[in-house]
Structures are given as structure tokens and as C-alpha cells.
PDB file of C-alpha atoms in Angstrom:
ATOM      1  CA  GLY E   1       0.201   0.044  -0.210  1.00  0.00           C
ATOM      2  CA  GLU E   2       0.980   3.722   0.029  1.00  0.00           C
ATOM      3  CA  ASP E   3       2.903   3.539   3.437  1.00  0.00           C
ATOM      4  CA  GLU E   4       4.743   0.661   1.863  1.00  0.00           C
ATOM      5  CA  ILE E   5       8.084   1.903   3.111  1.00  0.00           C
ATOM      6  CA  LEU E   6      10.802   1.860  -0.228  1.00  0.00           C
ATOM      7  CA  PRO E   7      14.402   2.070  -0.373  1.00  0.00           C
ATOM      8  CA  TRP E   8      14.936   4.738  -2.326  1.00  0.00           C
ATOM      9  CA  GLU E   9      13.754   8.649  -2.238  1.00  0.00           C
ATOM     10  CA  ASP E  10      11.367  10.672  -4.042  1.00  0.00           C
ATOM     11  CA  ASP E  11      13.447  11.590  -6.379  1.00  0.00           C
ATOM     12  CA  GLY E  12      11.194  11.517  -9.994  1.00  0.00           C
ATOM     13  CA  LYS E  13      12.582   8.476 -11.397  1.00  0.00           C
ATOM     14  CA  ILE E  14      10.952   5.880 -13.367  1.00  0.00           C
ATOM     15  CA  ARG E  15      11.521   2.511 -11.652  1.00  0.00           C
ATOM     16  CA  ALA E  16       9.736  -0.170 -13.297  1.00  0.00           C
ATOM     17  CA  VAL E  17       8.598  -3.709 -11.281  1.00  0.00           C
ATOM     18  CA  VAL E  18       5.939  -6.340 -12.380  1.00  0.00           C
ATOM     19  CA  TYR E  19       4.412  -8.500  -9.027  1.00  0.00           C
ATOM     20  CA  LEU E  20       3.232 -11.840  -9.671  1.00  0.00           C
ATOM     21  CA  GLY E  21       0.362 -11.585  -6.743  1.00  0.00           C
ATOM     22  CA  LYS E  22       1.937 -10.323  -4.344  1.00  0.00           C
ATOM     23  CA  ARG E  23       5.716 -10.858  -5.409  1.00  0.00           C
ATOM     24  CA  MET E  24       7.380  -8.720  -7.573  1.00  0.00           C
ATOM     25  CA  LEU E  25       9.452 -10.744  -9.623  1.00  0.00           C
ATOM     26  CA  SER E  26      13.325 -11.057  -8.964  1.00  0.00           C
ATOM     27  CA  ALA E  27      15.967 -10.125 -11.569  1.00  0.00           C
ATOM     28  CA  ARG E  28      16.402 -13.512 -12.537  1.00  0.00           C
ATOM     29  CA  GLU E  29      13.133 -14.527 -13.654  1.00  0.00           C
ATOM     30  CA  TYR E  30      13.112 -11.813 -15.752  1.00  0.00           C
ATOM     31  CA  ARG E  31      16.716 -12.877 -17.123  1.00  0.00           C
ATOM     32  CA  ASN E  32      14.686 -16.116 -17.230  1.00  0.00           C
ATOM     33  CA  MET E  33      11.534 -14.369 -19.459  1.00  0.00           C
ATOM     34  CA  ARG E  34      14.184 -12.709 -22.117  1.00  0.00           C
ATOM     35  CA  GLY E  35      12.752 -10.134 -23.305  1.00  0.00           C
ATOM     36  CA  ARG E  36       8.952 -10.872 -23.216  1.00  0.00           C
ATOM     37  CA  ILE E  37       8.219  -7.759 -21.107  1.00  0.00           C
ATOM     38  CA  THR E  38       9.216  -4.342 -22.553  1.00  0.00           C
ATOM     39  CA  PHE E  39       8.541  -1.478 -20.834  1.00  0.00           C
ATOM     40  CA  GLU E  40       7.085   1.779 -23.185  1.00  0.00           C
ATOM     41  CA  MET E  41       6.953   5.236 -22.588  1.00  0.00           C
ATOM     42  CA  GLU E  42       5.918   8.248 -25.059  1.00  0.00           C
ATOM     43  CA  GLY E  43       7.374  11.258 -24.382  1.00  0.00           C
ATOM     44  CA  ILE E  44      10.076  12.532 -21.901  1.00  0.00           C
ATOM     45  CA  ALA E  45      11.253  10.991 -19.054  1.00  0.00           C
ATOM     46  CA  ARG E  46      13.961  12.126 -16.243  1.00  0.00           C
ATOM     47  CA  ASP E  47      15.564   8.403 -15.138  1.00  0.00           C
ATOM     48  CA  VAL E  48      14.745   4.927 -15.725  1.00  0.00           C
ATOM     49  CA  ILE E  49      15.406   1.739 -13.860  1.00  0.00           C
ATOM     50  CA  THR E  50      14.077  -1.505 -14.789  1.00  0.00           C
ATOM     51  CA  TYR E  51      14.914  -5.391 -15.163  1.00  0.00           C
ATOM     52  CA  MET E  52      12.909  -5.283 -17.980  1.00  0.00           C
ATOM     53  CA  ASN E  53      13.337  -4.011 -21.823  1.00  0.00           C
ATOM     54  CA  VAL E  54      13.277  -0.317 -22.424  1.00  0.00           C
ATOM     55  CA  SER E  55      11.503   1.008 -25.195  1.00  0.00           C
ATOM     56  CA  CYS E  56      10.992   4.888 -25.116  1.00  0.00           C
ATOM     57  CA  GLU E  57      11.316   8.368 -26.801  1.00  0.00           C
ATOM     58  CA  ASP E  58      13.750  11.084 -25.237  1.00  0.00           C
ATOM     59  CA  VAL E  59      15.292  10.483 -21.503  1.00  0.00           C
ATOM     60  CA  ALA E  60      16.418  13.561 -19.814  1.00  0.00           C
ATOM     61  CA  GLY E  61      18.941  11.234 -17.685  1.00  0.00           C
ATOM     62  CA  ASN E  62      19.763   7.620 -17.438  1.00  0.00           C
ATOM     63  CA  ILE E  63      18.729   4.427 -18.642  1.00  0.00           C
ATOM     64  CA  LYS E  64      19.683   1.199 -16.721  1.00  0.00           C
ATOM     65  CA  ALA E  65      18.238  -1.928 -18.341  1.00  0.00           C
ATOM     66  CA  GLY E  66      18.308  -6.188 -17.529  1.00  0.00           C
ATOM     67  CA  GLY E  67      17.417  -5.822 -20.671  1.00  0.00           C
ATOM     68  CA  ASP E  68      17.047  -4.484 -24.570  1.00  0.00           C
ATOM     69  CA  VAL E  69      16.857  -0.530 -24.730  1.00  0.00           C
ATOM     70  CA  ASN E  70      15.773   1.519 -27.848  1.00  0.00           C
ATOM     71  CA  CYS E  71      15.603   4.652 -27.471  1.00  0.00           C
ATOM     72  CA  ASP E  72      15.550   8.092 -29.625  1.00  0.00           C
ATOM     73  CA  ARG E  73      17.630  10.136 -27.525  1.00  0.00           C
ATOM     74  CA  VAL E  74      19.290   9.799 -23.738  1.00  0.00           C
ATOM     75  CA  GLU E  75      20.762  12.893 -22.087  1.00  0.00           C
ATOM     76  CA  GLY E  76      22.968  10.458 -20.006  1.00  0.00           C
ATOM     77  CA  ASN E  77      24.244   7.446 -19.658  1.00  0.00           C
ATOM     78  CA  VAL E  78      22.671   3.753 -21.164  1.00  0.00           C
ATOM     79  CA  ALA E  79      23.480   0.606 -19.578  1.00  0.00           C
ATOM     80  CA  ALA E  80      22.157  -2.448 -20.985  1.00  0.00           C
ATOM     81  CA  GLU E  81      22.413  -6.103 -19.996  1.00  0.00           C
ATOM     82  CA  ARG E  82      21.182  -6.723 -23.904  1.00  0.00           C
ATOM     83  CA  GLN E  83      21.450  -4.484 -27.039  1.00  0.00           C
ATOM     84  CA  VAL E  84      21.033  -0.926 -27.152  1.00  0.00           C
ATOM     85  CA  SER E  85      19.965   1.016 -30.498  1.00  0.00           C
ATOM     86  CA  CYS E  86      19.642   4.645 -29.868  1.00  0.00           C
ATOM     87  CA  ASP E  87      19.898   7.438 -32.359  1.00  0.00           C
ATOM     88  CA  CYS E  88      21.704  10.074 -29.686  1.00  0.00           C
ATOM     89  CA  VAL E  89      23.154   9.058 -26.406  1.00  0.00           C
ATOM     90  CA  LYS E  90      25.114  12.229 -24.454  1.00  0.00           C
ATOM     91  CA  GLY E  91      26.826   9.971 -22.091  1.00  0.00           C
ATOM     92  CA  SER E  92      28.169   6.756 -22.507  1.00  0.00           C
ATOM     93  CA  VAL E  93      26.675   3.824 -23.108  1.00  0.00           C
ATOM     94  CA  PHE E  94      27.428   0.166 -21.945  1.00  0.00           C
ATOM     95  CA  ALA E  95      25.896  -2.892 -22.935  1.00  0.00           C
ATOM     96  CA  GLY E  96      26.071  -6.386 -22.140  1.00  0.00           C
ATOM     97  CA  GLU E  97      25.687  -7.413 -25.733  1.00  0.00           C
ATOM     98  CA  GLY E  98      25.879  -5.651 -28.933  1.00  0.00           C
ATOM     99  CA  VAL E  99      25.585  -1.478 -29.648  1.00  0.00           C
ATOM    100  CA  THR E 100      24.092   0.161 -32.305  1.00  0.00           C
ATOM    101  CA  CYS E 101      23.741   3.991 -32.558  1.00  0.00           C
ATOM    102  CA  ASP E 102      24.111   7.149 -34.680  1.00  0.00           C
ATOM    103  CA  ASN E 103      26.256   9.569 -32.444  1.00  0.00           C
ATOM    104  CA  VAL E 104      27.273   8.590 -28.650  1.00  0.00           C
ATOM    105  CA  GLN E 105      29.054  11.736 -27.167  1.00  0.00           C
ATOM    106  CA  GLY E 106      30.929   9.498 -24.160  1.00  0.00           C
ATOM    107  CA  ASP E 107      32.372   6.105 -24.335  1.00  0.00           C
ATOM    108  CA  VAL E 108      30.587   2.632 -25.807  1.00  0.00           C
ATOM    109  CA  VAL E 109      31.619  -0.705 -23.839  1.00  0.00           C
ATOM    110  CA  ALA E 110      29.868  -3.547 -25.522  1.00  0.00           C
ATOM    111  CA  GLY E 111      30.078  -7.056 -24.916  1.00  0.00           C
ATOM    112  CA  GLY E 112      29.242  -7.807 -28.714  1.00  0.00           C
ATOM    113  CA  SER E 113      29.391  -5.668 -31.967  1.00  0.00           C
ATOM    114  CA  VAL E 114      29.735  -1.549 -32.110  1.00  0.00           C
ATOM    115  CA  THR E 115      28.145  -0.362 -35.281  1.00  0.00           C
ATOM    116  CA  CYS E 116      27.850   3.811 -35.061  1.00  0.00           C
ATOM    117  CA  ASP E 117      28.149   6.411 -37.328  1.00  0.00           C
ATOM    118  CA  THR E 118      30.212   9.150 -34.521  1.00  0.00           C
ATOM    119  CA  VAL E 119      31.162   8.406 -31.353  1.00  0.00           C
ATOM    120  CA  ASN E 120      32.939  10.849 -29.324  1.00  0.00           C
ATOM    121  CA  GLN E 121      35.494   9.015 -26.735  1.00  0.00           C
ATOM    122  CA  ASN E 122      36.487   5.335 -26.788  1.00  0.00           C
ATOM    123  CA  VAL E 123      35.059   2.123 -28.069  1.00  0.00           C
ATOM    124  CA  THR E 124      36.090  -1.172 -26.321  1.00  0.00           C
ATOM    125  CA  ALA E 125      33.861  -3.957 -27.778  1.00  0.00           C
ATOM    126  CA  GLY E 126      34.084  -7.759 -27.789  1.00  0.00           C
ATOM    127  CA  GLY E 127      33.144  -8.348 -31.123  1.00  0.00           C
ATOM    128  CA  SER E 128      33.719  -6.350 -34.444  1.00  0.00           C
ATOM    129  CA  VAL E 129      33.204  -2.277 -34.698  1.00  0.00           C
ATOM    130  CA  ARG E 130      32.290  -0.496 -37.303  1.00  0.00           C
ATOM    131  CA  SER E 131      32.033   3.197 -37.176  1.00  0.00           C
ATOM    132  CA  ASP E 132      32.405   6.649 -39.499  1.00  0.00           C
ATOM    133  CA  THR E 133      33.592   8.424 -36.913  1.00  0.00           C
ATOM    134  CA  ILE E 134      35.461   7.586 -33.322  1.00  0.00           C
ATOM    135  CA  HIS E 135      37.459  10.384 -31.910  1.00  0.00           C
ATOM    136  CA  GLY E 136      38.868   8.176 -29.345  1.00  0.00           C
ATOM    137  CA  ASN E 137      40.725   5.130 -28.999  1.00  0.00           C
ATOM    138  CA  VAL E 138      39.526   1.209 -30.127  1.00  0.00           C
ATOM    139  CA  MET E 139      39.818  -2.164 -28.213  1.00  0.00           C
ATOM    140  CA  ALA E 140      38.137  -5.012 -29.976  1.00  0.00           C
ATOM    141  CA  PRO E 141      38.069  -8.285 -32.640  1.00  0.00           C
ATOM    142  CA  HIS E 142      37.812  -6.628 -35.878  1.00  0.00           C
ATOM    143  CA  VAL E 143      37.321  -2.885 -36.781  1.00  0.00           C
ATOM    144  CA  GLU E 144      36.046  -1.139 -40.002  1.00  0.00           C
ATOM    145  CA  LYS E 145      35.978   2.168 -41.559  1.00  0.00           C
ATOM    146  CA  GLY E 146      32.660   3.334 -42.085  1.00  0.00           C
TER     147      GLY E 146
END
């Protein structure tokens, strides 16, 4: 109920969770569902924190997701356990799997492949990297220009 004590401040961040009956699903349960639940939001969000996939237009802050992230503009950082696909990220991108973005102002760190038009900092990838412009250093098993 409303008198439930939550372990965070009333900070305006969006925290998306799912209950099965009266029990909140754990991170492991979300992972076992592998992408079947997506948090989708239209308009501008401040910060989004969830174990689910995230699909949104503009985020004024950061995104932390347990699945995939698919967004237009993110003013902060994006951290996802799986794939990240965004138009523009003002901060850095951290993905457990691959990253596909037009423009990333910060660093890109991915467990898989990275395909971006422009990255203004460094790229570290477990897979191949394909980019028109990278202003920093690249660490990856295979790099393609353009």
C-alpha cells in the first residue's frame, strides 16, 4: 500500500517492476523471460531503471535496463544487460551485447559488436566495430571504417 517503505528517495525517477500476485519478480525471473516484458514510454522521461527491456523516445537522464534498450535521445548514460539501439546518447553506452547508435558523445563498451556513425570517446567491444568516426581509442577483435 501507500505506507510501504521503499529503499530510495522520492527522486522523480521511473522504476518499473512487475508483481506476480503480491510478489515482485526478481532479476533472475526477468532474465529467464528473455525479453518478453518491455517498458514502453512516450514523451520525455527523467531516468528509467528496470530489469525489463526499455523502449522510449527521449530520456532527460539515464537508463538502466536488464534487457534491451531502444530509444531516440538519451541525455545521460545507457546501461543494458543486452542490446542498445539509440539515435543519440549524450553520455556513455554500456551493453552486455551489441550496440547500434547514430551518435554517442561518451564511451561505448559492449560485449558484442558495435555499429555507430560517430563516437566521441573510446570504444571497447567483444565483437567487431564498424563506425564512420571514432575520436578516441578502439579495442576490438575487428574494426571496419564506414
